[in-house]
mmCIF file of C-alpha atoms in Angstrom:
data_model
loop_
_atom_site.group_PDB
_atom_site.id
_atom_site.type_symbol
_atom_site.label_atom_id
_atom_site.label_comp_id
_atom_site.label_asym_id
_atom_site.label_seq_id
_atom_site.Cartn_x
_atom_site.Cartn_y
_atom_site.Cartn_z
ATOM 1 C CA ALA A 1 10.225 3.958 -18.819
ATOM 2 C CA GLY A 2 9.354 1.199 -21.278
ATOM 3 C CA LEU A 3 6.646 -1.356 -20.512
ATOM 4 C CA VAL A 4 6.577 -4.902 -21.892
ATOM 5 C CA ARG A 5 3.243 -6.665 -21.508
ATOM 6 C CA MET A 6 3.487 -9.953 -19.620
ATOM 7 C CA TYR A 7 -0.154 -10.759 -18.914
ATOM 8 C CA GLN A 8 -3.601 -9.629 -20.015
ATOM 9 C CA GLY A 9 -6.409 -9.947 -17.485
ATOM 10 C CA ASP A 10 -9.957 -8.630 -17.481
ATOM 11 C CA ASP A 11 -10.378 -5.092 -18.793
ATOM 12 C CA ALA A 12 -10.211 -3.480 -15.350
ATOM 13 C CA ALA A 13 -7.692 -2.202 -12.807
ATOM 14 C CA VAL A 14 -4.876 -4.325 -11.426
ATOM 15 C CA ARG A 15 -5.586 -3.850 -7.712
ATOM 16 C CA CYS A 16 -2.594 -5.589 -6.120
ATOM 17 C CA LEU A 17 0.746 -7.245 -6.851
ATOM 18 C CA LYS A 18 2.194 -8.901 -3.764
ATOM 19 C CA VAL A 19 5.270 -11.098 -3.333
ATOM 20 C CA LEU A 20 4.735 -13.380 -0.329
ATOM 21 C CA SER A 21 7.292 -14.512 2.233
ATOM 22 C CA ASN A 22 7.686 -17.827 0.372
ATOM 23 C CA GLY A 23 8.486 -15.999 -2.889
ATOM 24 C CA ASP A 24 5.125 -16.706 -4.530
ATOM 25 C CA LEU A 25 3.211 -13.889 -6.240
ATOM 26 C CA LEU A 26 -0.419 -12.900 -5.725
ATOM 27 C CA VAL A 27 -2.205 -10.719 -8.269
ATOM 28 C CA ILE A 28 -5.661 -9.175 -8.126
ATOM 29 C CA ILE A 29 -7.251 -7.953 -11.363
ATOM 30 C CA ALA A 30 -10.830 -6.691 -11.082
ATOM 31 C CA LYS A 31 -12.423 -9.221 -8.697
ATOM 32 C CA LYS A 32 -10.179 -12.160 -9.613
ATOM 33 C CA LEU A 33 -7.261 -13.494 -7.555
ATOM 34 C CA TYR A 34 -4.279 -15.141 -9.266
ATOM 35 C CA HIS A 35 -1.268 -17.047 -7.947
ATOM 36 C CA SER A 36 2.167 -17.629 -9.436
ATOM 37 C CA PRO A 37 4.865 -19.941 -8.031
ATOM 38 C CA ALA A 38 8.104 -18.309 -6.948
ATOM 39 C CA ASN A 39 10.368 -19.660 -9.673
ATOM 40 C CA LYS A 40 8.467 -18.466 -12.761
ATOM 41 C CA PHE A 41 5.751 -16.049 -13.817
ATOM 42 C CA GLN A 42 2.790 -18.363 -14.395
ATOM 43 C CA LEU A 43 -0.555 -17.066 -13.168
ATOM 44 C CA THR A 44 -3.366 -19.416 -12.196
ATOM 45 C CA GLN A 45 -6.746 -18.092 -11.143
ATOM 46 C CA ILE A 46 -7.903 -19.038 -7.651
ATOM 47 C CA ALA A 47 -11.566 -19.867 -7.025
ATOM 48 C CA GLY A 48 -13.494 -17.074 -5.308
ATOM 49 C CA THR A 49 -13.846 -13.327 -5.716
ATOM 50 C CA ILE A 50 -12.285 -10.237 -4.171
ATOM 51 C CA SER A 51 -15.025 -7.646 -3.728
ATOM 52 C CA GLY A 52 -14.745 -3.925 -4.384
ATOM 53 C CA THR A 53 -12.758 -1.969 -6.959
ATOM 54 C CA ASP A 54 -10.103 -0.224 -4.856
ATOM 55 C CA ILE A 55 -6.499 -1.137 -4.043
ATOM 56 C CA VAL A 56 -6.120 -4.325 -1.980
ATOM 57 C CA SER A 57 -3.736 -4.875 0.952
ATOM 58 C CA ILE A 58 -2.134 -8.296 1.596
ATOM 59 C CA ALA A 59 0.143 -9.649 4.338
ATOM 60 C CA ASP A 60 1.133 -13.224 5.181
ATOM 61 C CA ASN A 61 2.527 -15.213 8.108
ATOM 62 C CA GLY A 62 4.084 -18.004 6.062
ATOM 63 C CA ILE A 63 0.995 -20.186 6.528
ATOM 64 C CA VAL A 64 -1.850 -18.030 5.251
ATOM 65 C CA ALA A 65 -2.179 -14.673 3.522
ATOM 66 C CA MET A 66 -4.741 -12.157 4.739
ATOM 67 C CA ILE A 67 -6.404 -10.098 2.009
ATOM 68 C CA VAL A 68 -8.403 -6.951 2.864
ATOM 69 C CA ASN A 69 -10.207 -4.574 0.531
ATOM 70 C CA GLY A 70 -12.144 -2.180 2.770
ATOM 71 C CA SER A 71 -15.230 -4.378 3.019
ATOM 72 C CA THR A 72 -14.298 -8.075 3.226
ATOM 73 C CA ASN A 73 -11.356 -9.770 4.963
ATOM 74 C CA GLN A 74 -10.284 -13.045 3.349
ATOM 75 C CA ILE A 75 -7.729 -15.760 4.039
ATOM 76 C CA LEU A 76 -5.734 -17.676 1.448
ATOM 77 C CA ASN A 77 -4.201 -20.955 2.625
ATOM 78 C CA LEU A 78 -0.722 -20.945 1.080
ATOM 79 C CA SER A 79 -0.548 -24.754 0.955
ATOM 80 C CA THR A 80 -3.947 -25.512 -0.568
ATOM 81 C CA LEU A 81 -4.576 -22.120 -2.258
ATOM 82 C CA VAL A 82 -8.128 -22.186 -0.915
ATOM 83 C CA LEU A 83 -9.707 -18.772 -0.333
ATOM 84 C CA THR A 84 -12.109 -18.308 2.590
ATOM 85 C CA LYS A 85 -13.874 -15.367 4.174
ATOM 86 C CA LEU A 86 -12.899 -14.296 7.684
ATOM 87 C CA THR A 87 -16.123 -14.054 9.678
ATOM 88 C CA GLY A 88 -17.152 -13.155 13.203
ATOM 89 C CA SER A 89 -18.300 -10.159 15.203
ATOM 90 C CA ASN A 90 -14.697 -9.211 16.025
ATOM 91 C CA ILE A 91 -13.617 -8.917 12.375
ATOM 92 C CA PRO A 92 -13.350 -5.247 11.375
ATOM 93 C CA ARG A 93 -13.837 -3.779 7.946
ATOM 94 C CA SER A 94 -10.211 -3.124 7.018
ATOM 95 C CA SER A 95 -8.401 -1.445 4.144
ATOM 96 C CA PHE A 96 -4.854 -2.222 5.375
ATOM 97 C CA VAL A 97 -3.215 -5.274 6.918
ATOM 98 C CA ALA A 98 0.361 -5.710 8.175
ATOM 99 C CA PHE A 99 2.265 -8.536 9.865
ATOM 100 C CA LEU A 100 4.644 -7.971 12.765
ATOM 101 C CA ASP A 101 6.095 -10.417 15.308
ATOM 102 C CA GLY A 102 3.681 -13.262 14.731
ATOM 103 C CA ARG A 103 0.427 -11.285 14.418
ATOM 104 C CA PHE A 104 -1.663 -9.704 11.712
ATOM 105 C CA VAL A 105 -2.583 -6.097 12.457
ATOM 106 C CA LEU A 106 -5.577 -4.466 10.767
ATOM 107 C CA ASN A 107 -7.169 -1.039 10.810
ATOM 108 C CA LYS A 108 -10.891 -0.532 11.381
ATOM 109 C CA VAL A 109 -12.091 1.811 8.654
ATOM 110 C CA LYS A 110 -13.486 5.237 9.602
ATOM 111 C CA THR A 111 -12.170 4.910 13.177
ATOM 112 C CA GLY A 112 -8.874 5.361 15.006
ATOM 113 C CA ARG A 113 -8.906 1.726 16.132
ATOM 114 C CA PHE A 114 -6.634 -1.126 15.092
ATOM 115 C CA VAL A 115 -6.902 -4.822 16.006
ATOM 116 C CA TRP A 116 -4.502 -7.761 16.051
ATOM 117 C CA THR A 117 -4.782 -11.520 15.783
ATOM 118 C CA ASP A 118 -3.546 -14.202 18.148
ATOM 119 C CA LEU A 119 -0.004 -15.473 17.536
ATOM 120 C CA TYR A 120 0.281 -17.186 14.135
ATOM 121 C CA SER A 121 -3.478 -17.288 13.882
ATOM 122 C CA THR A 122 -6.321 -15.446 12.197
ATOM 123 C CA ASN A 123 -8.422 -15.442 15.363
ATOM 124 C CA ILE A 124 -9.125 -11.999 16.820
ATOM 125 C CA ASP A 125 -9.980 -11.797 20.506
ATOM 126 C CA PRO A 126 -12.696 -9.235 21.421
ATOM 127 C CA LEU A 127 -10.148 -7.396 23.602
ATOM 128 C CA SER A 128 -7.330 -7.387 21.042
ATOM 129 C CA TYR A 129 -7.609 -3.795 19.946
ATOM 130 C CA ALA A 130 -6.194 -0.362 20.657
ATOM 131 C CA THR A 131 -6.859 3.181 19.512
ATOM 132 C CA ALA A 132 -4.409 5.700 18.112
ATOM 133 C CA GLU A 133 -5.204 8.398 20.645
ATOM 134 C CA ALA A 134 -2.788 11.298 20.060
ATOM 135 C CA SER A 135 -5.530 12.920 18.006
ATOM 136 C CA PRO A 136 -9.183 11.917 17.507
ATOM 137 C CA ASP A 137 -8.657 11.876 13.731
ATOM 138 C CA PRO A 138 -9.642 8.604 12.022
ATOM 139 C CA MET A 139 -6.895 6.282 10.832
ATOM 140 C CA VAL A 140 -6.609 6.212 7.051
ATOM 141 C CA ALA A 141 -3.591 3.932 6.506
ATOM 142 C CA LEU A 142 -1.365 1.436 8.342
ATOM 143 C CA ILE A 143 2.018 0.003 7.376
ATOM 144 C CA GLU A 144 4.917 -1.889 8.942
ATOM 145 C CA PHE A 145 8.307 -0.170 8.562
ATOM 146 C CA GLN A 146 11.565 -1.354 10.155
ATOM 147 C CA ARG A 147 9.652 -3.486 12.695
ATOM 148 C CA GLU A 148 7.393 -0.611 13.692
ATOM 149 C CA LEU A 149 3.716 -0.040 12.974
ATOM 150 C CA TRP A 150 2.918 3.362 11.518
ATOM 151 C CA MET A 151 -0.697 4.499 11.925
ATOM 152 C CA PHE A 152 -1.617 7.347 9.587
ATOM 153 C CA GLY A 153 -4.448 9.647 10.589
ATOM 154 C CA LYS A 154 -5.848 12.731 8.906
ATOM 155 C CA GLN A 155 -3.846 15.006 11.212
ATOM 156 C CA THR A 156 -1.174 12.848 12.870
ATOM 157 C CA VAL A 157 0.979 9.759 12.422
ATOM 158 C CA GLU A 158 1.613 7.441 15.392
ATOM 159 C CA ARG A 159 4.395 4.850 15.602
ATOM 160 C CA TYR A 160 4.099 1.640 17.649
ATOM 161 C CA TYR A 161 6.589 -1.059 18.565
ATOM 162 C CA SER A 162 6.161 -4.696 19.565
ATOM 163 C CA ASN A 163 6.815 -5.394 23.258
ATOM 164 C CA ASN A 164 5.919 -9.118 23.470
ATOM 165 C CA ASP A 165 3.103 -8.448 25.962
ATOM 166 C CA LEU A 166 0.327 -10.956 25.298
ATOM 167 C CA ASN A 167 -2.395 -8.505 26.333
ATOM 168 C CA ALA A 168 -0.990 -5.337 24.728
ATOM 169 C CA PRO A 169 1.595 -6.488 22.179
ATOM 170 C CA TYR A 170 1.900 -3.084 20.490
ATOM 171 C CA VAL A 171 2.786 0.086 22.371
ATOM 172 C CA ARG A 172 3.193 3.614 21.110
ATOM 173 C CA LEU A 173 6.808 4.738 20.958
ATOM 174 C CA PRO A 174 7.792 7.531 23.369
ATOM 175 C CA GLY A 175 7.723 10.637 21.227
ATOM 176 C CA GLY A 176 6.290 8.535 18.426
ATOM 177 C CA VAL A 177 3.712 11.065 17.267
ATOM 178 C CA ILE A 178 4.253 13.050 14.076
ATOM 179 C CA GLN A 179 2.076 16.152 13.845
ATOM 180 C CA ILE A 180 1.411 15.770 10.135
ATOM 181 C CA GLY A 181 -1.341 13.593 8.732
ATOM 182 C CA CYS A 182 -2.041 11.761 5.499
ATOM 183 C CA ASP A 183 -4.247 13.128 2.717
ATOM 184 C CA ALA A 184 -4.250 10.054 0.455
ATOM 185 C CA PRO A 185 -4.181 6.563 2.031
ATOM 186 C CA PHE A 186 -2.629 4.863 -0.997
ATOM 187 C CA SER A 187 0.131 7.478 -1.309
ATOM 188 C CA VAL A 188 1.955 5.889 1.667
ATOM 189 C CA CYS A 189 5.068 3.956 0.625
ATOM 190 C CA LYS A 190 8.062 2.411 2.301
ATOM 191 C CA PHE A 191 11.100 3.949 0.646
ATOM 192 C CA ALA A 192 14.828 3.222 0.761
ATOM 193 C CA THR A 193 15.451 5.657 3.608
ATOM 194 C CA GLY A 194 12.042 6.234 5.172
ATOM 195 C CA VAL A 195 8.320 6.450 4.560
ATOM 196 C CA ILE A 196 6.856 8.837 1.977
ATOM 197 C CA TRP A 197 3.291 10.119 1.815
ATOM 198 C CA LEU A 198 1.085 12.967 0.618
ATOM 199 C CA ALA A 199 0.791 15.044 3.754
ATOM 200 C CA VAL A 200 -1.859 17.261 5.267
ATOM 201 C CA SER A 201 -1.936 19.166 8.560
ATOM 202 C CA GLU A 202 -3.927 21.869 10.301
ATOM 203 C CA PHE A 203 -1.815 24.381 8.358
ATOM 204 C CA GLY A 204 -2.474 22.988 4.884
ATOM 205 C CA GLY A 205 -1.803 20.107 2.543
ATOM 206 C CA ASN A 206 -0.482 18.977 -0.826
ATOM 207 C CA GLN A 207 3.111 18.519 0.321
ATOM 208 C CA ILE A 208 4.900 15.217 -0.206
ATOM 209 C CA VAL A 209 7.049 14.375 2.811
ATOM 210 C CA MET A 210 9.449 11.652 3.962
ATOM 211 C CA SER A 211 10.286 10.492 7.472
ATOM 212 C CA ALA A 212 12.505 7.765 8.874
ATOM 213 C CA GLY A 213 10.898 8.224 12.285
ATOM 214 C CA GLY A 214 11.699 11.813 13.116
ATOM 215 C CA ALA A 215 10.175 15.048 11.897
ATOM 216 C CA PRO A 216 9.107 14.698 8.248
ATOM 217 C CA THR A 217 11.172 16.344 5.541
ATOM 218 C CA ARG A 218 9.374 18.041 2.671
ATOM 219 C CA ILE A 219 10.572 16.509 -0.601
ATOM 220 C CA SER A 220 8.100 18.109 -3.020
ATOM 221 C CA ASN A 221 8.829 21.534 -4.511
ATOM 222 C CA HIS A 222 6.719 24.627 -5.130
ATOM 223 C CA ALA A 223 6.003 23.766 -8.764
ATOM 224 C CA ILE A 224 4.699 20.272 -7.949
ATOM 225 C CA GLU A 225 2.685 21.542 -4.978
ATOM 226 C CA ALA A 226 1.062 24.226 -7.125
ATOM 227 C CA GLU A 227 0.153 21.603 -9.723
ATOM 228 C CA ILE A 228 -1.265 19.220 -7.099
ATOM 229 C CA SER A 229 -3.314 22.053 -5.566
ATOM 230 C CA SER A 230 -5.044 22.608 -8.913
ATOM 231 C CA TYR A 231 -6.583 19.119 -8.953
ATOM 232 C CA SER A 232 -10.234 18.648 -8.025
ATOM 233 C CA THR A 233 -9.235 16.100 -5.390
ATOM 234 C CA THR A 234 -5.981 14.631 -4.107
ATOM 235 C CA THR A 235 -7.256 11.907 -1.772
ATOM 236 C CA ASP A 236 -7.264 9.445 -4.707
ATOM 237 C CA ALA A 237 -3.469 9.647 -5.186
ATOM 238 C CA ILE A 238 -1.746 6.277 -5.412
ATOM 239 C CA ALA A 239 1.964 5.506 -5.207
ATOM 240 C CA TYR A 240 4.561 2.751 -5.312
ATOM 241 C CA ALA A 241 8.331 2.688 -4.841
ATOM 242 C CA TYR A 242 11.129 0.643 -6.376
ATOM 243 C CA GLN A 243 14.919 0.553 -6.788
ATOM 244 C CA ASP A 244 16.737 0.149 -10.081
ATOM 245 C CA ASN A 245 20.297 0.815 -11.292
ATOM 246 C CA GLY A 246 21.301 2.439 -8.029
ATOM 247 C CA HIS A 247 18.299 4.764 -7.960
ATOM 248 C CA ALA A 248 15.318 4.632 -5.611
ATOM 249 C CA PHE A 249 12.088 5.943 -7.150
ATOM 250 C CA TYR A 250 8.806 7.056 -5.552
ATOM 251 C CA VAL A 251 6.078 7.138 -8.208
ATOM 252 C CA ILE A 252 2.834 8.947 -7.351
ATOM 253 C CA SER A 253 -0.131 9.271 -9.700
ATOM 254 C CA PHE A 254 -3.095 11.598 -9.339
ATOM 255 C CA PRO A 255 -6.118 10.146 -11.168
ATOM 256 C CA SER A 256 -8.071 13.394 -10.852
ATOM 257 C CA GLY A 257 -5.167 15.312 -12.387
ATOM 258 C CA ASN A 258 -4.287 12.508 -14.836
ATOM 259 C CA THR A 259 -0.627 13.092 -13.947
ATOM 260 C CA THR A 260 2.295 11.057 -12.561
ATOM 261 C CA PHE A 261 5.257 12.530 -10.665
ATOM 262 C CA VAL A 262 8.442 10.598 -9.791
ATOM 263 C CA PHE A 263 10.963 11.396 -7.056
ATOM 264 C CA ASP A 264 14.485 10.033 -7.500
ATOM 265 C CA GLY A 265 15.840 9.573 -3.996
ATOM 266 C CA THR A 266 19.395 9.239 -5.267
ATOM 267 C CA THR A 267 19.535 12.565 -7.117
ATOM 268 C CA GLN A 268 16.806 14.252 -5.002
ATOM 269 C CA LEU A 269 15.176 15.379 -8.251
ATOM 270 C CA TRP A 270 11.633 15.076 -9.619
ATOM 271 C CA HIS A 271 10.460 14.174 -13.089
ATOM 272 C CA GLN A 272 7.158 13.291 -14.748
ATOM 273 C CA ARG A 273 6.177 10.097 -16.499
ATOM 274 C CA SER A 274 3.272 9.756 -18.862
ATOM 275 C CA TRP A 275 1.510 7.639 -21.434
ATOM 276 C CA THR A 276 0.709 9.106 -24.838
ATOM 277 C CA ASN A 277 -2.812 8.238 -25.959
ATOM 278 C CA SER A 278 -3.993 7.807 -29.559
ATOM 279 C CA PHE A 279 -4.659 11.556 -29.842
ATOM 280 C CA GLY A 280 -1.073 12.409 -28.889
ATOM 281 C CA GLN A 281 -2.107 13.654 -25.449
ATOM 282 C CA HIS A 282 -0.144 12.864 -22.307
ATOM 283 C CA GLU A 283 -1.953 11.004 -19.505
ATOM 284 C CA ARG A 284 -0.888 9.506 -16.176
ATOM 285 C CA HIS A 285 1.532 6.582 -16.360
ATOM 286 C CA ARG A 286 -0.077 3.177 -16.858
ATOM 287 C CA GLY A 287 1.353 1.533 -13.729
ATOM 288 C CA GLN A 288 -0.331 1.873 -10.347
ATOM 289 C CA VAL A 289 0.889 -1.140 -8.328
ATOM 290 C CA HIS A 290 4.349 -2.726 -8.257
ATOM 291 C CA ALA A 291 6.136 -5.893 -7.197
ATOM 292 C CA TYR A 292 9.721 -7.028 -7.621
ATOM 293 C CA PHE A 293 9.295 -10.664 -8.624
ATOM 294 C CA ASN A 294 11.845 -13.132 -9.961
ATOM 295 C CA GLY A 295 14.281 -10.386 -10.903
ATOM 296 C CA LYS A 296 11.708 -8.239 -12.704
ATOM 297 C CA HIS A 297 9.888 -5.030 -11.776
ATOM 298 C CA LEU A 298 6.221 -5.823 -12.425
ATOM 299 C CA LEU A 299 3.649 -3.052 -12.818
ATOM 300 C CA GLY A 300 -0.134 -3.425 -12.822
ATOM 301 C CA ASP A 301 -2.174 -1.157 -15.095
ATOM 302 C CA HIS A 302 -4.729 1.182 -13.546
ATOM 303 C CA GLU A 303 -7.365 0.402 -16.150
ATOM 304 C CA ASN A 304 -6.915 -2.422 -18.653
ATOM 305 C CA GLY A 305 -5.941 -5.525 -16.657
ATOM 306 C CA ARG A 306 -2.387 -5.711 -18.003
ATOM 307 C CA ILE A 307 0.748 -6.614 -16.088
ATOM 308 C CA TYR A 308 3.979 -5.196 -17.455
ATOM 309 C CA ASP A 309 7.694 -5.785 -17.075
ATOM 310 C CA LEU A 310 9.174 -2.330 -16.418
#
């Protein structure tokens, strides 16, 4: 896959590419936040900093965007493009944020708890929380998929739906527990036909699975699983998904293994992608975050601050 450089930021990782509900684009490179209007790729830096070095999660309600990075929760006003910090004793440290039926939903890191805001607000009531209780495993990731909330733990996945109850707006689906957990928080991706993640269970790990809500289907093969098992760690895996020319691709990179695997959902086949360094050696693919913006597939580099057109 060829990459055409579109932007050069600071010499650091591109931590997020996010297309908002109004079509605008937000980009985070190192600790800097950038904004582009919907109709053209033109990045302008926004005053303020995004702490940390890891992947950033963003969701918006059409009025503000909430930005979480595992330590600080911030709010970007989409009209004024002013960035502020969300403060208060009820604000959890969150690594994932989603938006469903008028509310932001956030995880509380290192716990099984998730919290939600008031309707079309960033205020969090002290009682606006629940705990994924099927297993005492801590929640490691949270996404919205087909108007459901999926809570990924180390041993289980729980699915919740919105029931319009002001006191308990999110309720676990009957039978909505999947007895397979998540080994790498940033491996979770919404795909064309389901959700894909690097799975782990009480019986073992290093399988890549997909589920549309029912029992997960293993999509990795023995060769890939053997390769993954040889890496020093797999919890650092990071993935994105995109569709192009009738094919849906799930792209997962393993920094510790310096390798990138790609699943083609149309052909059900795997291939590898790599970057050839100056010594002629193959390394993991450059892209680690993706956004489809203004008719282009944008990729953010894992190291050098570049944004590419794929």
